[in-house]
Short mmCIF file of C-alpha atoms in Angstrom, two decimals:
data_model
loop_
_atom_site.label_atom_id
_atom_site.label_comp_id
_atom_site.label_asym_id
_atom_site.label_seq_id
_atom_site.Cartn_x
_atom_site.Cartn_y
_atom_site.Cartn_z
CA UNK A 1 16.40 -19.31 19.92
CA UNK A 2 15.64 -18.10 16.37
CA UNK A 3 18.02 -15.36 15.30
CA UNK A 4 15.99 -12.18 15.11
CA UNK A 5 17.29 -10.73 11.80
CA UNK A 6 16.53 -14.07 10.14
CA UNK A 7 13.11 -14.15 11.81
CA UNK A 8 12.28 -10.66 10.55
CA UNK A 9 13.40 -11.55 7.05
CA UNK A 10 11.43 -14.81 7.02
CA UNK A 11 8.37 -12.91 8.23
CA UNK A 12 8.85 -10.44 5.38
CA UNK A 13 9.17 -13.17 2.75
CA UNK A 14 6.24 -15.24 4.03
CA UNK A 15 3.72 -12.39 4.11
CA UNK A 16 5.10 -10.91 0.91
CA UNK A 17 4.47 -14.27 -0.74
CA UNK A 18 0.89 -14.33 0.57
CA UNK A 19 0.23 -10.80 -0.67
CA UNK A 20 1.54 -11.60 -4.14
CA UNK A 21 -0.59 -14.73 -4.36
CA UNK A 22 -3.69 -12.83 -3.24
CA UNK A 23 -3.02 -10.12 -5.84
CA UNK A 24 -1.63 -12.41 -8.55
CA UNK A 25 -3.59 -10.74 -11.36
CA UNK A 26 -1.77 -7.44 -10.92
CA UNK A 27 1.53 -9.21 -11.66
CA UNK A 28 0.26 -10.59 -14.96
CA UNK A 29 -0.47 -8.86 -18.27
CA UNK A 30 -3.38 -11.11 -19.32
CA UNK A 31 -6.15 -9.01 -17.80
CA UNK A 32 -8.68 -6.36 -18.77
CA UNK A 33 -7.20 -3.65 -16.51
CA UNK A 34 -4.56 -1.86 -18.60
CA UNK A 35 -0.88 -2.39 -17.85
CA UNK A 36 0.62 1.06 -17.26
CA UNK A 37 4.45 1.13 -17.53
CA UNK A 38 6.47 3.55 -15.45
CA UNK A 39 8.34 4.95 -18.43
CA UNK A 40 6.98 5.87 -21.84
CA UNK A 41 9.99 4.44 -23.64
CA UNK A 42 9.31 0.93 -22.34
CA UNK A 43 8.31 -1.39 -25.19
CA UNK A 44 5.17 -3.49 -24.83
CA UNK A 45 6.55 -6.77 -23.56
CA UNK A 46 4.78 -10.10 -24.13
CA UNK A 47 2.58 -11.49 -21.38
CA UNK A 48 4.95 -14.42 -20.82
CA UNK A 49 7.64 -12.00 -19.61
CA UNK A 50 5.36 -10.68 -16.85
CA UNK A 51 4.54 -14.27 -15.92
CA UNK A 52 8.25 -15.13 -15.85
CA UNK A 53 8.98 -12.26 -13.46
CA UNK A 54 6.06 -13.23 -11.23
CA UNK A 55 7.05 -16.92 -11.12
CA UNK A 56 10.69 -15.99 -10.46
CA UNK A 57 9.62 -13.78 -7.59
CA UNK A 58 7.54 -16.55 -6.02
CA UNK A 59 10.37 -19.08 -6.29
CA UNK A 60 12.86 -16.64 -4.78
CA UNK A 61 10.54 -15.86 -1.87
CA UNK A 62 10.12 -19.57 -1.19
CA UNK A 63 13.89 -20.21 -1.31
CA UNK A 64 14.52 -17.19 0.93
CA UNK A 65 12.21 -18.65 3.56
CA UNK A 66 14.85 -21.37 3.88
CA UNK A 67 17.94 -19.25 3.20
CA UNK A 68 16.93 -15.75 4.38
CA UNK A 69 20.45 -14.30 4.38
CA UNK A 70 21.55 -15.50 0.97
CA UNK A 71 22.88 -12.32 -0.64
CA UNK A 72 22.66 -13.42 -4.31
CA UNK A 73 19.03 -14.47 -3.78
CA UNK A 74 18.22 -11.18 -2.01
CA UNK A 75 19.79 -9.11 -4.79
CA UNK A 76 17.99 -11.16 -7.42
CA UNK A 77 14.68 -10.59 -5.64
CA UNK A 78 15.24 -6.83 -5.54
CA UNK A 79 16.11 -6.70 -9.24
CA UNK A 80 13.11 -8.79 -10.28
CA UNK A 81 10.67 -6.84 -8.10
CA UNK A 82 11.91 -3.47 -9.34
CA UNK A 83 11.71 -4.72 -12.95
CA UNK A 84 8.15 -6.00 -12.44
CA UNK A 85 7.04 -2.75 -10.79
CA UNK A 86 8.64 -0.70 -13.55
CA UNK A 87 6.47 -2.53 -16.07
CA UNK A 88 3.24 -1.59 -14.29
CA UNK A 89 2.76 1.29 -11.86
CA UNK A 90 -0.24 -0.44 -10.29
CA UNK A 91 2.21 -2.86 -8.69
CA UNK A 92 3.68 -0.09 -6.55
CA UNK A 93 1.52 -1.01 -3.57
CA UNK A 94 2.52 0.30 -0.11
CA UNK A 95 3.30 -3.19 1.21
CA UNK A 96 5.47 -3.92 -1.85
CA UNK A 97 7.36 -0.69 -1.25
CA UNK A 98 7.90 -1.50 2.43
CA UNK A 99 9.06 -5.07 1.86
CA UNK A 100 11.52 -3.96 -0.81
CA UNK A 101 13.05 -1.49 1.61
CA UNK A 102 13.26 -4.05 4.41
CA UNK A 103 15.35 -6.29 2.17
CA UNK A 104 17.50 -3.31 1.19
CA UNK A 105 17.95 -2.37 4.86
CA UNK A 106 19.27 -5.84 5.60
CA UNK A 107 21.66 -5.82 2.66
CA UNK A 108 23.25 -2.52 3.68
CA UNK A 109 23.49 -3.61 7.32
CA UNK A 110 24.18 -7.33 6.97
CA UNK A 111 27.30 -7.17 9.16
CA UNK A 112 25.83 -5.05 11.96
CA UNK A 113 22.64 -6.18 13.71
CA UNK A 114 22.37 -2.94 15.73
CA UNK A 115 22.38 -0.84 12.56
CA UNK A 116 19.84 -3.21 11.00
CA UNK A 117 17.50 -3.02 14.01
CA UNK A 118 17.80 0.77 14.25
CA UNK A 119 16.96 1.20 10.56
CA UNK A 120 14.06 -1.28 10.66
CA UNK A 121 12.65 0.29 13.83
CA UNK A 122 12.92 3.75 12.28
CA UNK A 123 11.16 2.58 9.11
CA UNK A 124 8.28 1.01 11.05
CA UNK A 125 7.97 4.06 13.29
CA UNK A 126 7.72 6.38 10.29
CA UNK A 127 4.92 4.24 8.87
CA UNK A 128 2.87 4.79 12.03
CA UNK A 129 3.75 8.47 12.37
CA UNK A 130 2.95 9.43 8.79
CA UNK A 131 -0.11 7.20 8.69
CA UNK A 132 -1.45 9.14 11.66
CA UNK A 133 -0.48 12.53 10.24
CA UNK A 134 -2.32 11.86 6.98
CA UNK A 135 -5.53 11.10 8.85
CA UNK A 136 -5.87 14.61 10.29
CA UNK A 137 -8.34 15.71 7.63
CA UNK A 138 -12.05 15.78 6.90
CA UNK A 139 -11.80 13.07 4.25
CA UNK A 140 -10.60 10.52 6.79
CA UNK A 141 -13.32 11.50 9.28
CA UNK A 142 -15.98 11.24 6.58
CA UNK A 143 -14.93 8.10 4.69
CA UNK A 144 -12.80 5.90 6.93
CA UNK A 145 -14.11 6.84 10.38
CA UNK A 146 -17.70 7.78 9.57
CA UNK A 147 -18.69 5.47 6.73
CA UNK A 148 -16.33 2.51 7.11
CA UNK A 149 -15.85 2.14 10.89
CA UNK A 150 -18.94 3.70 12.45
CA UNK A 151 -21.43 2.93 9.69
CA UNK A 152 -20.44 -0.25 7.88
CA UNK A 153 -18.61 -1.98 10.75
CA UNK A 154 -20.31 -0.83 13.95
CA UNK A 155 -23.71 -0.15 12.39
CA UNK A 156 -24.22 3.30 13.90
CA UNK A 157 -27.06 5.42 12.59
CA UNK A 158 -26.46 8.56 10.53
CA UNK A 159 -27.70 10.63 13.45
CA UNK A 160 -25.05 9.24 15.78
CA UNK A 161 -22.32 9.51 13.13
CA UNK A 162 -23.22 13.18 12.57
CA UNK A 163 -22.80 14.01 16.27
CA UNK A 164 -19.87 16.40 16.52
CA UNK A 165 -18.25 14.59 19.45
CA UNK A 166 -18.57 11.20 17.75
CA UNK A 167 -17.28 12.71 14.50
CA UNK A 168 -14.10 14.15 15.98
CA UNK A 169 -13.54 11.15 18.26
CA UNK A 170 -12.13 9.54 15.12
CA UNK A 171 -8.98 11.61 15.58
CA UNK A 172 -8.06 9.44 18.55
CA UNK A 173 -6.94 6.69 16.16
CA UNK A 174 -4.32 8.80 14.31
CA UNK A 175 -3.19 10.26 17.64
CA UNK A 176 -2.55 6.71 18.88
CA UNK A 177 -0.59 5.95 15.70
CA UNK A 178 1.60 9.04 15.99
CA UNK A 179 2.28 8.64 19.72
CA UNK A 180 2.90 4.91 19.23
CA UNK A 181 5.42 5.54 16.45
CA UNK A 182 7.26 8.19 18.47
CA UNK A 183 7.24 5.99 21.57
CA UNK A 184 8.90 3.15 19.66
CA UNK A 185 11.80 5.50 19.01
CA UNK A 186 12.11 7.38 22.28
CA UNK A 187 10.35 5.51 25.09
CA UNK A 188 12.62 3.31 27.19
CA UNK A 189 9.98 0.61 27.72
CA UNK A 190 9.04 -0.02 24.10
CA UNK A 191 6.84 -3.02 24.92
CA UNK A 192 3.97 -0.75 25.96
CA UNK A 193 3.62 1.14 22.63
CA UNK A 194 4.31 -2.11 20.79
CA UNK A 195 1.36 -3.76 22.55
CA UNK A 196 -0.89 -0.79 21.77
CA UNK A 197 0.07 -0.88 18.08
CA UNK A 198 -0.36 -4.66 17.94
CA UNK A 199 -3.86 -4.22 19.37
CA UNK A 200 -4.53 -1.59 16.70
CA UNK A 201 -3.61 -4.08 13.96
CA UNK A 202 -5.92 -6.66 15.53
CA UNK A 203 -8.72 -4.08 15.40
CA UNK A 204 -7.93 -3.35 11.73
CA UNK A 205 -8.10 -7.07 10.95
CA UNK A 206 -11.47 -7.32 12.69
CA UNK A 207 -12.63 -4.24 10.77
CA UNK A 208 -11.61 -5.22 7.23
CA UNK A 209 -11.47 -8.99 7.67
CA UNK A 210 -14.14 -11.59 6.82
CA UNK A 211 -15.85 -11.05 10.20
CA UNK A 212 -16.03 -7.30 9.50
CA UNK A 213 -16.62 -5.50 6.22
CA UNK A 214 -14.52 -8.03 4.23
CA UNK A 215 -12.50 -5.40 2.37
CA UNK A 216 -9.04 -5.08 0.82
CA UNK A 217 -7.89 -8.61 1.63
CA UNK A 218 -4.41 -8.00 0.20
CA UNK A 219 -3.52 -5.97 3.32
CA UNK A 220 -4.68 -8.66 5.75
CA UNK A 221 -1.26 -10.37 5.57
CA UNK A 222 0.45 -6.99 5.98
CA UNK A 223 -1.38 -6.30 9.24
CA UNK A 224 -0.39 -9.72 10.60
CA UNK A 225 3.20 -9.12 9.44
CA UNK A 226 3.35 -5.83 11.36
CA UNK A 227 2.24 -7.64 14.52
CA UNK A 228 4.96 -10.25 14.01
CA UNK A 229 7.60 -7.58 13.34
CA UNK A 230 6.72 -5.85 16.61
CA UNK A 231 6.83 -9.18 18.44
CA UNK A 232 10.31 -10.10 17.22
CA UNK A 233 11.67 -6.61 17.80
CA UNK A 234 10.39 -6.09 21.34
CA UNK A 235 9.30 -9.40 22.86
CA UNK A 236 12.16 -11.67 21.75
CA UNK A 237 14.85 -9.29 22.93
CA UNK A 238 15.38 -5.56 23.18
CA UNK A 239 16.13 -2.91 20.60
CA UNK A 240 18.20 0.12 21.55
CA UNK A 241 17.40 2.63 18.85
CA UNK A 242 20.39 4.75 17.90
CA UNK A 243 20.34 7.79 15.62
CA UNK A 244 24.12 7.41 15.34
CA UNK A 245 23.65 3.96 13.84
CA UNK A 246 20.98 5.36 11.53
CA UNK A 247 23.41 7.94 10.17
CA UNK A 248 26.20 5.47 9.43
CA UNK A 249 26.94 3.77 6.15
CA UNK A 250 24.09 3.76 3.64
CA UNK A 251 21.35 4.03 6.28
CA UNK A 252 20.57 7.71 5.55
CA UNK A 253 18.71 6.40 2.49
CA UNK A 254 16.06 5.19 4.95
CA UNK A 255 15.73 8.70 6.37
CA UNK A 256 15.42 10.18 2.88
CA UNK A 257 12.75 7.75 1.63
CA UNK A 258 10.79 7.36 4.86
CA UNK A 259 10.97 10.90 6.31
CA UNK A 260 12.23 13.58 3.92
CA UNK A 261 10.30 12.51 0.81
CA UNK A 262 7.05 11.70 2.69
CA UNK A 263 7.14 15.20 4.18
CA UNK A 264 7.14 16.55 0.62
CA UNK A 265 3.77 14.87 0.07
CA UNK A 266 2.15 17.54 2.22
CA UNK A 267 3.15 20.17 -0.35
CA UNK A 268 2.36 17.99 -3.35
CA UNK A 269 5.82 16.73 -4.33
CA UNK A 270 5.69 13.04 -3.34
CA UNK A 271 3.01 10.41 -3.81
CA UNK A 272 0.53 9.47 -1.10
CA UNK A 273 1.08 5.71 -1.48
CA UNK A 274 4.82 6.15 -0.91
CA UNK A 275 4.14 8.25 2.19
CA UNK A 276 2.19 5.78 4.36
CA UNK A 277 -1.12 7.48 3.51
CA UNK A 278 -3.38 4.42 3.59
CA UNK A 279 -7.01 4.91 4.69
CA UNK A 280 -6.51 8.66 4.93
CA UNK A 281 -9.40 9.37 2.56
CA UNK A 282 -7.17 11.78 0.63
CA UNK A 283 -6.95 9.72 -2.55
CA UNK A 284 -7.93 11.25 -5.86
CA UNK A 285 -10.43 8.87 -7.45
CA UNK A 286 -11.41 8.42 -11.06
CA UNK A 287 -14.45 7.04 -12.87
CA UNK A 288 -14.59 6.19 -16.57
CA UNK A 289 -17.61 6.97 -18.74
CA UNK A 290 -17.66 4.96 -21.98
CA UNK A 291 -20.06 3.62 -24.57
CA UNK A 292 -20.71 -0.03 -25.34
CA UNK A 293 -18.59 -1.26 -28.23
CA UNK A 294 -17.10 -4.56 -29.31
CA UNK A 295 -13.85 -3.55 -27.58
CA UNK A 296 -15.51 -2.68 -24.26
CA UNK A 297 -18.03 -5.52 -23.99
CA UNK A 298 -15.83 -7.45 -21.53
CA UNK A 299 -15.75 -4.44 -19.20
CA UNK A 300 -19.49 -4.43 -18.54
CA UNK A 301 -18.98 -6.83 -15.63
CA UNK A 302 -17.16 -4.02 -13.80
CA UNK A 303 -19.69 -1.25 -14.37
CA UNK A 304 -21.64 0.26 -11.51
CA UNK A 305 -24.77 2.28 -12.20
CA UNK A 306 -25.65 2.86 -8.54
CA UNK A 307 -25.64 6.29 -6.94
CA UNK A 308 -22.24 7.90 -7.30
CA UNK A 309 -20.44 11.22 -7.46
CA UNK A 310 -20.11 10.86 -11.24
CA UNK A 311 -23.06 10.82 -13.66
CA UNK A 312 -22.26 9.23 -17.01
CA UNK A 313 -25.72 9.82 -18.46
CA UNK A 314 -26.51 7.22 -21.11
CA UNK A 315 -22.97 5.85 -21.09
CA UNK A 316 -21.54 3.08 -18.93
CA UNK A 317 -19.66 3.91 -15.74
CA UNK A 318 -16.67 2.10 -14.22
CA UNK A 319 -15.32 3.32 -10.87
CA UNK A 320 -11.60 2.67 -11.25
CA UNK A 321 -11.13 1.66 -7.60
CA UNK A 322 -13.93 -0.90 -7.79
CA UNK A 323 -12.63 -2.35 -11.07
CA UNK A 324 -9.09 -2.63 -9.74
CA UNK A 325 -10.23 -4.38 -6.55
CA UNK A 326 -12.57 -6.77 -8.37
CA UNK A 327 -10.12 -7.86 -11.04
CA UNK A 328 -6.73 -7.62 -9.30
CA UNK A 329 -7.54 -7.40 -5.58
CA UNK A 330 -5.51 -4.20 -5.16
CA UNK A 331 -6.42 -0.51 -5.40
CA UNK A 332 -5.16 1.51 -8.37
CA UNK A 333 -2.25 3.87 -7.83
CA UNK A 334 -4.02 7.08 -6.73
CA UNK A 335 -1.95 9.80 -8.36
CA UNK A 336 -2.82 12.28 -11.10
CA UNK A 337 0.27 11.45 -13.16
CA UNK A 338 -0.71 7.77 -13.05
CA UNK A 339 -4.24 8.53 -14.23
CA UNK A 340 -2.84 10.40 -17.22
CA UNK A 341 -0.73 7.39 -18.17
CA UNK A 342 -3.71 5.11 -17.54
CA UNK A 343 -5.83 7.21 -19.93
CA UNK A 344 -3.24 6.76 -22.69
CA UNK A 345 -3.25 2.98 -22.22
CA UNK A 346 -7.06 2.83 -22.07
CA UNK A 347 -7.51 4.81 -25.28
CA UNK A 348 -5.00 2.56 -27.03
CA UNK A 349 -6.79 -0.57 -25.82
CA UNK A 350 -10.49 0.37 -25.68
CA UNK A 351 -10.97 3.65 -27.54
CA UNK A 352 -12.20 7.06 -26.43
CA UNK A 353 -13.89 7.72 -23.09
CA UNK A 354 -14.37 10.42 -20.49
CA UNK A 355 -12.21 10.23 -17.38
CA UNK A 356 -13.71 12.00 -14.37
CA UNK A 357 -11.67 12.90 -11.29
CA UNK A 358 -13.11 13.60 -7.86
CA UNK A 359 -11.98 13.80 -4.25
CA UNK A 360 -13.30 14.88 -0.87
CA UNK A 361 -15.54 16.86 -0.29
CA UNK A 362 -16.93 15.54 -3.62
CA UNK A 363 -18.54 18.89 -4.44
CA UNK A 364 -17.27 19.03 -8.02
CA UNK A 365 -15.81 16.75 -10.67
CA UNK A 366 -12.99 17.43 -13.10
CA UNK A 367 -12.44 15.91 -16.52
CA UNK A 368 -8.96 14.49 -16.94
CA UNK A 369 -7.30 16.30 -19.82
#
């Protein structure tokens, strides 16, 4: 029988590897989308250094599939990933953040499987709980539930989508997430909530996969990984969650980064992408209005002049989310502080432009100062 900690680690490395290959452009510097470093004092490093970090990461992930508990390799992977993410904020994707922490959880609990399982189970449960909590808002009901699921996927008419009972039925999904996450922690028979959550991931794959709306392919591997994690945790043995184990050693760091800090997001002091806020509809979005110049001619392939919340007049318009998906296969980091850094890098690379911010209910736009 495959040892479960090794199985969970191998699952992490395999689907991490797939995600990085799918989003390979974000890990390189040779692209049109500006590289936005985490710290202003970082020098502009040559493109070969980004490539070196990316190649090193891939090789380490491949070796760790064979030697999942090799501590020097695990530490090297953490250092390289943190270095790569520090060089470009766009790389701080939710799945990258989760996988980094799963490796860290193993390293701080490598001699105690019960502590490891308790910390991993707590981390996964918080993902479901906070994901559900973030969906209790009108933006989720309008964009994810109404437009994406009911409209684009199921093909419902606007009349049906506008029905008040159909509209608020969308809250059943976050309720399932929250109850499922809590049940993984407190319910004695954890197989039942695990099955429900596995079915939810299957639905998500049908929704955003090639048979559905064919969207955001970089999270397809993540959804499969979550199913596999639940399988190894609850169907290849049992997990007795223990808060005592979670409070021992260095494990409180998991509580801080997956409970305390995500709670601060609700009062504006922690980022949405680090708080399991995917598909909540709460993201601040940004469009760029710019004129055609020699510097910007290569960006015309990413412009979109269709109906939008931003009117650029005679200028060209690039929706940042669309550009990021088309060139790098990942969304941009949706935070105001990131957009300010992005503006600095854009101006340095392409010249002046107008940067327009908007969010649900899309009633007004704001110019990024």
